[in-house]
Short mmCIF file of C-alpha atoms and ligand atoms in Angstrom, two decimals:
data_model
loop_
_atom_site.label_atom_id
_atom_site.label_comp_id
_atom_site.label_asym_id
_atom_site.label_seq_id
_atom_site.Cartn_x
_atom_site.Cartn_y
_atom_site.Cartn_z
CA UNK Y 1 0.05 0.16 -0.02
CA UNK Y 2 0.88 3.53 -0.73
CA UNK Y 3 3.06 6.27 1.09
CA UNK Y 4 2.99 7.20 4.73
CA UNK Y 5 0.43 9.67 6.03
CA UNK Y 6 0.65 11.86 9.21
CA UNK Y 7 -2.20 11.62 11.80
CA UNK Y 8 -2.64 14.16 14.62
CA UNK Y 9 -4.82 13.38 17.80
CA UNK Y 10 -5.98 16.56 19.67
CA UNK Y 11 -7.72 15.74 22.95
CA UNK Y 12 -8.38 17.92 25.97
CA UNK Y 13 -5.06 16.92 27.85
CA UNK Y 14 -2.55 16.05 25.04
CA UNK Y 15 -1.83 16.49 21.39
CA UNK Y 16 -0.19 13.25 19.71
CA UNK Y 17 1.04 12.78 16.25
CA UNK Y 18 2.50 9.98 14.26
CA UNK Y 19 3.57 8.87 10.84
CA UNK Y 20 1.70 5.86 9.84
CA UNK Y 21 2.89 3.56 7.16
CA UNK Y 22 0.88 1.69 4.42
CA UNK Y 23 0.24 -1.24 6.99
CA UNK Y 24 -1.02 0.88 9.83
CA UNK Y 25 2.46 0.72 11.64
CA UNK Y 26 3.11 3.90 13.67
CA UNK Y 27 6.63 4.57 12.51
CA UNK Y 28 7.30 7.93 14.20
CA UNK Y 29 5.51 9.45 16.96
CA UNK Y 30 5.34 12.60 19.41
CA UNK Y 31 3.21 13.63 22.24
CA UNK Y 32 2.88 17.02 24.12
CA UNK Y 33 0.26 18.36 26.55
CA UNK Y 34 -2.63 20.51 25.46
CA UNK Y 35 -2.95 23.94 26.73
CA UNK Y 36 -6.76 23.49 26.42
CA UNK Y 37 -7.82 27.20 27.35
CA UNK Y 38 -5.50 28.83 24.83
CA UNK Y 39 -6.52 28.66 21.02
CA UNK Y 40 -3.17 30.06 19.86
CA UNK Y 41 -1.19 27.38 21.99
CA UNK Y 42 -3.38 24.51 20.66
CA UNK Y 43 -2.79 25.59 17.12
CA UNK Y 44 0.95 26.25 17.85
CA UNK Y 45 0.99 22.62 19.37
CA UNK Y 46 -0.48 21.16 16.36
CA UNK Y 47 1.87 22.98 14.11
CA UNK Y 48 4.94 21.96 16.10
CA UNK Y 49 3.93 18.14 16.18
CA UNK Y 50 2.97 18.01 12.59
CA UNK Y 51 6.35 19.79 11.55
CA UNK Y 52 8.23 17.34 13.53
CA UNK Y 53 6.38 14.48 11.96
CA UNK Y 54 7.01 15.90 8.32
CA UNK Y 55 10.56 16.13 9.15
CA UNK Y 56 10.60 12.48 10.05
CA UNK Y 57 8.86 11.44 7.05
CA UNK Y 58 9.38 13.48 4.02
CA UNK Y 59 7.67 11.22 2.09
CA UNK Y 60 4.32 11.79 3.83
CA UNK Y 61 1.71 13.37 1.41
CA UNK Y 62 -1.23 14.26 3.51
CA UNK Y 63 -2.19 14.96 7.20
CA UNK Y 64 -5.39 14.02 8.95
CA UNK Y 65 -6.49 15.34 12.47
CA UNK Y 66 -8.80 13.92 14.77
CA UNK Y 67 -10.08 16.41 17.45
CA UNK Y 68 -12.41 16.22 20.58
CA UNK Y 69 -14.89 18.68 18.97
CA UNK Y 70 -18.00 19.12 16.94
CA UNK Y 71 -16.91 19.36 13.33
CA UNK Y 72 -18.28 19.89 10.21
CA UNK Y 73 -16.56 19.53 6.76
CA UNK Y 74 -13.10 20.50 8.61
CA UNK Y 75 -14.56 23.44 10.64
CA UNK Y 76 -14.65 23.08 14.49
CA UNK Y 77 -18.11 24.28 15.42
CA UNK Y 78 -17.32 24.05 19.16
CA UNK Y 79 -16.16 21.78 21.64
CA UNK Y 80 -16.69 21.04 25.42
CA UNK Y 81 -12.98 20.76 26.60
CA UNK Y 82 -11.08 23.08 24.16
CA UNK Y 83 -11.10 26.68 23.38
CA UNK Y 84 -12.06 26.81 19.95
CA UNK Y 85 -15.20 27.51 17.92
CA UNK Y 86 -15.94 28.45 14.40
CA UNK Y 87 -12.52 27.60 13.18
CA UNK Y 88 -11.67 26.19 9.87
CA UNK Y 89 -9.04 23.92 11.21
CA UNK Y 90 -8.59 22.19 8.07
CA UNK Y 91 -7.52 25.37 6.33
CA UNK Y 92 -5.25 26.33 9.36
CA UNK Y 93 -3.35 22.94 9.20
CA UNK Y 94 -2.87 23.05 5.32
CA UNK Y 95 -1.51 26.59 5.74
CA UNK Y 96 0.85 25.66 8.64
CA UNK Y 97 1.95 22.33 7.36
CA UNK Y 98 1.95 22.64 3.72
CA UNK Y 99 0.11 19.46 3.01
CA UNK Y 100 -3.51 18.54 2.10
CA UNK Y 101 -5.29 18.06 5.32
CA UNK Y 102 -8.50 16.30 6.54
CA UNK Y 103 -10.10 16.95 9.87
CA UNK Y 104 -12.87 15.00 11.69
CA UNK Y 105 -13.81 14.31 15.28
CA UNK Y 106 -11.95 12.00 17.51
CA UNK Y 107 -14.65 9.33 17.77
CA UNK Y 108 -14.90 8.99 13.89
CA UNK Y 109 -11.26 8.65 13.40
CA UNK Y 110 -10.97 6.05 16.27
CA UNK Y 111 -13.91 4.00 14.61
CA UNK Y 112 -11.94 4.25 11.26
CA UNK Y 113 -8.80 3.01 12.89
CA UNK Y 114 -10.60 -0.09 14.56
CA UNK Y 115 -12.36 -0.86 11.32
CA UNK Y 116 -9.07 -0.87 9.27
CA UNK Y 117 -6.62 -2.23 11.62
CA UNK Y 118 -8.22 -3.03 15.11
CA UNK Y 119 -10.97 -5.03 16.45
CA UNK Y 120 -13.15 -4.79 13.36
CA UNK Y 121 -10.46 -5.09 10.67
CA UNK Y 122 -11.84 -6.63 7.42
CA UNK Y 123 -15.31 -5.68 8.25
CA UNK Y 124 -17.15 -3.06 6.09
CA UNK Y 125 -19.94 -2.49 8.56
CA UNK Y 126 -19.10 -1.30 11.92
CA UNK Y 127 -20.65 0.39 14.83
CA UNK Y 128 -18.54 1.73 17.65
CA UNK Y 129 -19.39 2.93 21.10
CA UNK Y 130 -17.03 4.64 23.39
CA UNK Y 131 -18.45 4.47 26.93
CA UNK Y 132 -16.47 6.59 29.34
CA UNK Y 133 -17.84 9.89 30.93
CA UNK Y 134 -20.28 10.39 28.08
CA UNK Y 135 -20.96 8.05 25.05
CA UNK Y 136 -19.42 8.80 21.84
CA UNK Y 137 -19.73 6.79 18.69
CA UNK Y 138 -18.90 6.18 15.06
CA UNK Y 139 -20.10 4.36 12.01
CA UNK Y 140 -18.41 2.61 9.12
CA UNK Y 141 -20.68 1.72 6.61
CA UNK Y 142 -19.74 -0.01 3.26
CA UNK Y 143 -16.07 0.61 4.30
CA UNK Y 144 -16.56 4.33 4.65
CA UNK Y 145 -17.01 6.76 7.53
CA UNK Y 146 -20.60 7.79 7.70
CA UNK Y 147 -20.86 11.69 8.60
CA UNK Y 148 -24.42 12.55 7.48
CA UNK Y 149 -25.65 15.68 5.52
CA UNK Y 150 -23.83 18.07 7.52
CA UNK Y 151 -20.97 16.09 8.84
CA UNK Y 152 -22.26 15.85 12.41
CA UNK Y 153 -24.08 12.69 12.34
CA UNK Y 154 -23.39 9.51 14.17
CA UNK Y 155 -23.96 11.23 17.48
CA UNK Y 156 -24.68 7.61 18.74
CA UNK Y 157 -24.79 8.57 22.51
CA UNK Y 158 -27.85 10.86 21.97
CA UNK Y 159 -30.42 8.50 20.94
CA UNK Y 160 -33.32 8.82 23.34
CA UNK Y 161 -34.12 5.44 25.01
CA UNK Y 162 -36.02 6.59 28.06
CA UNK Y 163 -37.96 9.87 27.70
CA UNK Y 164 -38.48 9.83 31.50
CA UNK Y 165 -34.79 9.60 32.32
CA UNK Y 166 -32.22 12.12 33.52
CA UNK Y 167 -31.38 15.45 31.65
CA UNK Y 168 -28.53 14.87 29.13
CA UNK Y 169 -26.08 17.52 28.62
CA UNK Y 170 -27.30 17.75 25.11
CA UNK Y 171 -30.66 18.92 26.43
CA UNK Y 172 -32.68 15.90 25.74
CA UNK Y 173 -33.95 13.44 28.51
CA UNK Y 174 -33.04 9.82 28.83
CA UNK Y 175 -30.21 9.75 25.97
CA UNK Y 176 -28.26 6.36 25.88
CA UNK Y 177 -25.46 8.53 27.15
CA UNK Y 178 -27.05 9.25 30.49
CA UNK Y 179 -28.36 5.84 30.79
CA UNK Y 180 -25.30 3.89 29.97
CA UNK Y 181 -22.12 5.77 30.52
CA UNK Y 182 -19.60 5.76 33.23
CA UNK Y 183 -21.32 8.77 34.72
CA UNK Y 184 -24.78 6.71 34.64
CA UNK Y 185 -22.97 3.93 36.71
CA UNK Y 186 -21.84 6.52 39.36
CA UNK Y 187 -25.38 8.29 39.45
CA UNK Y 188 -27.34 5.17 39.85
CA UNK Y 189 -24.92 3.95 42.71
CA UNK Y 190 -25.01 7.30 44.47
CA UNK Y 191 -28.91 7.34 44.44
CA UNK Y 192 -29.14 3.82 46.31
CA UNK Y 193 -25.99 4.51 48.47
CA UNK Y 194 -28.11 4.52 51.57
CA UNK Y 195 -29.36 0.87 50.92
CA UNK Y 196 -28.08 -2.03 52.83
CA UNK Y 197 -25.99 -3.41 50.15
CA UNK Y 198 -23.96 -0.39 49.41
CA UNK Y 199 -21.28 -0.62 52.18
CA UNK Y 200 -18.34 -1.81 49.88
CA UNK Y 201 -18.88 0.99 47.24
CA UNK Y 202 -19.39 3.62 50.04
CA UNK Y 203 -16.06 2.50 51.69
CA UNK Y 204 -14.21 2.78 48.25
CA UNK Y 205 -15.59 6.17 48.25
CA UNK Y 206 -14.26 7.09 51.74
CA UNK Y 207 -17.83 6.75 53.02
CA UNK Y 208 -18.72 10.03 51.22
CA UNK Y 209 -21.61 9.05 48.90
CA UNK Y 210 -21.04 12.28 46.83
CA UNK Y 211 -17.60 10.79 45.87
CA UNK Y 212 -19.08 7.68 44.30
CA UNK Y 213 -18.24 7.61 40.49
CA UNK Y 214 -18.52 4.92 37.73
CA UNK Y 215 -14.97 3.72 38.54
CA UNK Y 216 -15.77 3.29 42.16
CA UNK Y 217 -18.41 0.92 41.35
CA UNK Y 218 -16.50 -0.96 38.73
CA UNK Y 219 -13.81 -1.43 41.27
CA UNK Y 220 -16.16 -3.05 43.65
CA UNK Y 221 -17.72 -5.13 40.93
CA UNK Y 222 -14.52 -6.52 39.86
CA UNK Y 223 -13.98 -7.48 43.54
CA UNK Y 224 -17.34 -9.42 43.44
CA UNK Y 225 -19.56 -6.91 45.41
CA UNK Y 226 -23.28 -7.92 44.68
CA UNK Y 227 -24.53 -4.16 44.70
CA UNK Y 228 -22.08 -2.97 42.27
CA UNK Y 229 -22.61 -5.92 40.12
CA UNK Y 230 -26.42 -5.13 40.19
CA UNK Y 231 -25.75 -1.58 39.05
CA UNK Y 232 -23.50 -2.83 36.18
CA UNK Y 233 -26.34 -5.32 35.10
CA UNK Y 234 -29.04 -2.39 35.00
CA UNK Y 235 -26.65 -0.18 33.04
CA UNK Y 236 -25.73 -2.94 30.85
CA UNK Y 237 -29.40 -3.46 30.07
CA UNK Y 238 -29.89 0.00 28.90
CA UNK Y 239 -26.80 -0.36 26.89
CA UNK Y 240 -28.01 -3.50 25.30
CA UNK Y 241 -31.18 -1.92 24.31
CA UNK Y 242 -29.20 0.91 22.49
CA UNK Y 243 -27.04 -1.66 20.84
CA UNK Y 244 -30.12 -3.65 19.51
CA UNK Y 245 -31.43 -0.35 18.21
CA UNK Y 246 -28.27 0.23 16.13
CA UNK Y 247 -28.09 -3.51 15.02
CA UNK Y 248 -31.55 -3.24 13.68
CA UNK Y 249 -30.82 0.06 11.89
CA UNK Y 250 -27.23 -0.64 10.49
CA UNK Y 251 -26.81 -4.51 10.50
CA UNK Y 252 -23.07 -4.28 11.31
CA UNK Y 253 -20.74 -7.23 11.18
CA UNK Y 254 -19.08 -5.98 14.30
CA UNK Y 255 -19.98 -3.97 17.33
CA UNK Y 256 -16.90 -2.39 18.81
CA UNK Y 257 -16.95 -1.10 22.51
CA UNK Y 258 -14.19 1.14 23.96
CA UNK Y 259 -13.73 3.85 26.53
CA UNK Y 260 -12.90 3.75 30.16
CA UNK Y 261 -16.04 2.33 31.63
CA UNK Y 262 -16.40 -0.47 29.05
CA UNK Y 263 -12.67 -1.45 29.34
CA UNK Y 264 -12.71 -1.07 33.16
CA UNK Y 265 -15.96 -3.40 33.59
CA UNK Y 266 -15.34 -5.82 30.46
CA UNK Y 267 -17.63 -8.78 30.77
CA UNK Y 268 -19.47 -7.27 33.72
CA UNK Y 269 -21.00 -4.81 31.43
CA UNK Y 270 -20.74 -6.70 28.08
CA UNK Y 271 -22.62 -9.91 29.46
CA UNK Y 272 -25.72 -8.02 30.66
CA UNK Y 273 -25.75 -5.87 27.41
CA UNK Y 274 -25.58 -8.75 25.03
CA UNK Y 275 -28.16 -10.62 26.95
CA UNK Y 276 -30.56 -7.57 26.68
CA UNK Y 277 -29.68 -6.93 23.06
CA UNK Y 278 -30.08 -10.15 21.49
CA UNK Y 279 -33.84 -10.56 22.28
CA UNK Y 280 -34.36 -7.01 20.69
CA UNK Y 281 -32.82 -7.99 17.34
CA UNK Y 282 -35.29 -8.19 14.46
CA UNK Y 283 -35.38 -11.69 12.89
CA UNK Y 284 -32.36 -12.72 14.94
CA UNK Y 285 -32.91 -16.34 14.02
CA UNK Y 286 -32.36 -15.65 10.44
CA UNK Y 287 -29.21 -13.70 10.52
CA UNK Y 288 -25.68 -14.48 11.91
CA UNK Y 289 -24.98 -13.10 15.31
CA UNK Y 290 -23.33 -9.78 15.45
CA UNK Y 291 -20.01 -9.99 16.94
CA UNK Y 292 -19.11 -7.70 19.88
CA UNK Y 293 -15.63 -6.81 20.58
CA UNK Y 294 -13.53 -4.33 22.65
CA UNK Y 295 -11.12 -1.87 20.98
CA UNK Y 296 -7.64 -3.19 20.25
CA UNK Y 297 -5.67 -0.16 19.22
CA UNK Y 298 -5.76 1.84 22.58
CA UNK Y 299 -4.06 5.26 22.76
CA UNK Y 300 -2.91 4.80 19.14
CA UNK Y 301 -6.42 4.78 17.70
CA UNK Y 302 -6.71 8.58 17.19
CA UNK Y 303 -3.24 8.91 15.40
CA UNK Y 304 -3.70 5.78 13.06
CA UNK Y 305 -7.38 6.74 12.49
CA UNK Y 306 -6.48 10.37 11.48
CA UNK Y 307 -3.58 9.00 9.25
CA UNK Y 308 -5.99 6.45 7.61
CA UNK Y 309 -8.42 9.32 7.06
CA UNK Y 310 -5.64 11.31 5.28
CA UNK Y 311 -5.07 8.46 2.63
CA UNK Y 312 -8.45 9.69 0.91
CA UNK Y 313 -6.37 12.82 -0.25
CA UNK Y 314 -3.83 11.08 -2.16
ZN1 ZN X 401 -28.10 13.61 24.80
#
């Protein structure tokens, strides 16, 4: 396969860049902290790591950027954790680095990476959910990233699955994000922390119920605590309902799960999710079972996915 490309991954805490060869290997890399509140510093950081990678790989012909932001056709519309808005980042990167550039959000590029070289390699139809503080996601359909008419589609965390549920940061009630994220795990455990079974979770939170977070519950569940396991069962059921809806709509070959909550809890979240998902799949007796896998590329997914995205330019 072709020439190497450069991938840049801009997150709330770090900017990572790498040169990725035609087989998906990261052959050079650099990482610096993000000064998330200073736009000039963010752009300066992207320029610095990009130029370093250009110097490392003079044959590279294009650069891809994945960023934690709402992005439409290369323009940053806004971001929860970074100080930029209404910025044509694609143009900025092209001007600074002198290479054709493409920009997309971090969830999309991570999905592309997993669909090309990771847990779903070889599959043309992939749904990915990243389950952490919120729920992000991406879609690869017919071998290509799906972005929607305005480039802001695939917001898989914001499907409403319980209209009576808690308010989501997006303004809706009962999105998958508030029912099945790491934040949801912590919230449910806090709400029930005065019950008889909550002693272990409370102890791990220093006996302060307000300090119970998703990670506290996952730690207790991994140690066998029945209360914590019951919270993960409940959150897993909501997750499975969301996954079934995506399976019915997109008919993926592989469902990829990532994010801190999913990778911490693993089977403790996956088992109840799959048990809830399967009965809700339409015509499930007449179709092969959907494969559910955890992400494989770890921290490199952003850099690899951005570099894979850049290949569409050469
Ligand atoms: Zn929402």
